[in-house]
Structure formats: C-alpha cells, structure tokens
C-alpha cells in the first residue's frame, strides 16, 4: 500500500535512539524527508549516515529550551522544503520514589514530556493553518499514562497529560484539517529497557504481564507511525492507539 509519504516533510523528536529512531527510519523508507531531532549530534549523524537516500536530516535541539523547540517548525520548512507531519516522541522517564523526589525533577519531566509537545504542536499548527494544507501531529505517549506506574509518578502524570492534550487539540484543530493522534507503547525492547532485556529473570517476570508473552521490537511502531502520518488517516483524529501486546486489555 502506497501511503503517499514521498516528499513529505516530517519532524521526529527524540530520534537518536529507541522508538524515535525506528519512526524516523520507517518514515524515510516510505519516502518522507525527516528532520531527526535530538540532543546527541553523534547519534543523529550515525542515523543520517545509515540512510543512503539522504532523506534523514539531523538537527540538534534541547527539548527543555522552548525557543529551540518553537523554532523546529521553521527549521523543518527551511531544510526540508515543507512541513506536513510532527512526531512528538522525545521524552524522559527518571525513576524515583515520589516521597523523596526533588520537585525540580518533576518540573523537568513536565517540560520535556508535555510542554515541548505543546510548544512544537502550536508552532507546527500555525504553519499548517497558514499554508491551508492541514497536517498531522502524532504524540508518542505510554501505557503508563493510562494505568500509572510506581516510581514513575512524574512520567505517568506527564503521559496522561499528553493524552488529554492530544484529544483537546484534535477537537480544536479538526476544522483546520489538522489531525492529532497519540500512540501509547507498552514494553518495547529499546535501550531504555536494557536492564530488563539483559536480565533473564527480570525479563521473564516482565513478559508474564504481557498477553503476547514478549516485548515488542522498536521497528514494530513504524507502520503505525507511517499510517497516522499519511492522508489515509485524514478522518482519524483524537485517537489513542495502544500498542502493548494486550497488556492494558487484561484484568
């Protein structure tokens, strides 16, 4: 199925590793021009070098800096020639006992996981409205924003907030032909889960909670990202797509 992404301009934040890297690769494979955004230049350069077609363009940005984040829409237009899609994937998940947690860390989680989405989405939407061509925004959230998780109170709260932001913006911007959706991943075998995947006992315990009895591979998020980035999903907005092997479906 041709999703019609050839030549589209896409921003993917948190693209240097994990699900962001997988999303950038999948979109580039569909012919999109991708502005791959992260803090680590070396990892971005490595990602771009893997892409023989030269359609992945690295860009360093600190998602805690609102001016840098706000500028991403203009950077994408300048470097890619157009902007059609934003994939808000960047996020942090520091584990901490909330009784002992310094609230400055809570603020940082909210800044990266919620405020950066709001700032970039607003900048992109203003561009979409100005061009009159609409656009798509995809927010990568988490099942922790649906169920909550001990020692990840700030992360869980931020992802829940991102889900509600997704729904509110979808309702507000549908008349501008802007679709806003979210993807809520469960257990994926990314670098962030290396402690789990490298420890057989911990892995076995984690997998027992998943009806599919396995963790997902990062590239399994790619097809869903590509679908939601395409005009095939133009009547899909305000949705939260859970991709977790059935974990949140069970009692």
mmCIF file of N, CA and C in Angstrom, residues 54 63 82 112 119 137-138 152 186 227 230 234 249:
data_model
loop_
_atom_site.group_PDB
_atom_site.id
_atom_site.type_symbol
_atom_site.label_atom_id
_atom_site.label_comp_id
_atom_site.label_asym_id
_atom_site.label_seq_id
_atom_site.Cartn_x
_atom_site.Cartn_y
_atom_site.Cartn_z
ATOM 1 N N UNK A 54 19.627 9.873 1.704
ATOM 2 C CA UNK A 54 19.897 11.230 2.171
ATOM 3 C C UNK A 54 18.664 11.992 2.578
ATOM 4 N N UNK A 63 15.107 19.795 24.118
ATOM 5 C CA UNK A 63 13.663 19.906 24.239
ATOM 6 C C UNK A 63 13.242 20.665 25.505
ATOM 7 N N UNK A 82 9.227 21.770 3.185
ATOM 8 C CA UNK A 82 7.833 21.774 3.602
ATOM 9 C C UNK A 82 7.717 21.054 4.935
ATOM 10 N N UNK A 112 9.806 18.477 29.344
ATOM 11 C CA UNK A 112 10.178 17.676 28.172
ATOM 12 C C UNK A 112 8.983 16.901 27.625
ATOM 13 N N UNK A 119 4.433 23.249 22.748
ATOM 14 C CA UNK A 119 5.136 24.313 22.030
ATOM 15 C C UNK A 119 5.330 23.962 20.559
ATOM 16 N N UNK A 137 -0.207 15.528 13.454
ATOM 17 C CA UNK A 137 0.621 15.532 14.658
ATOM 18 C C UNK A 137 0.418 14.207 15.372
ATOM 19 N N UNK A 138 1.519 13.550 15.707
ATOM 20 C CA UNK A 138 1.468 12.265 16.404
ATOM 21 C C UNK A 138 2.261 12.384 17.685
ATOM 22 N N UNK A 152 7.354 5.924 38.877
ATOM 23 C CA UNK A 152 7.320 6.743 37.665
ATOM 24 C C UNK A 152 6.121 7.698 37.719
ATOM 25 N N UNK A 186 3.617 -0.025 24.927
ATOM 26 C CA UNK A 186 3.861 -0.769 26.145
ATOM 27 C C UNK A 186 5.327 -1.116 26.230
ATOM 28 N N UNK A 227 1.212 5.145 8.994
ATOM 29 C CA UNK A 227 -0.220 5.256 8.690
ATOM 30 C C UNK A 227 -0.785 6.577 9.199
ATOM 31 N N UNK A 230 0.055 9.624 7.218
ATOM 32 C CA UNK A 230 -0.411 9.658 5.831
ATOM 33 C C UNK A 230 -1.804 10.262 5.704
ATOM 34 N N UNK A 234 -6.805 10.740 7.314
ATOM 35 C CA UNK A 234 -7.278 12.122 7.418
ATOM 36 C C UNK A 234 -8.565 12.273 8.232
ATOM 37 N N UNK A 249 -5.315 -4.477 28.146
ATOM 38 C CA UNK A 249 -6.634 -5.049 27.864
ATOM 39 C C UNK A 249 -7.069 -6.086 28.897
#
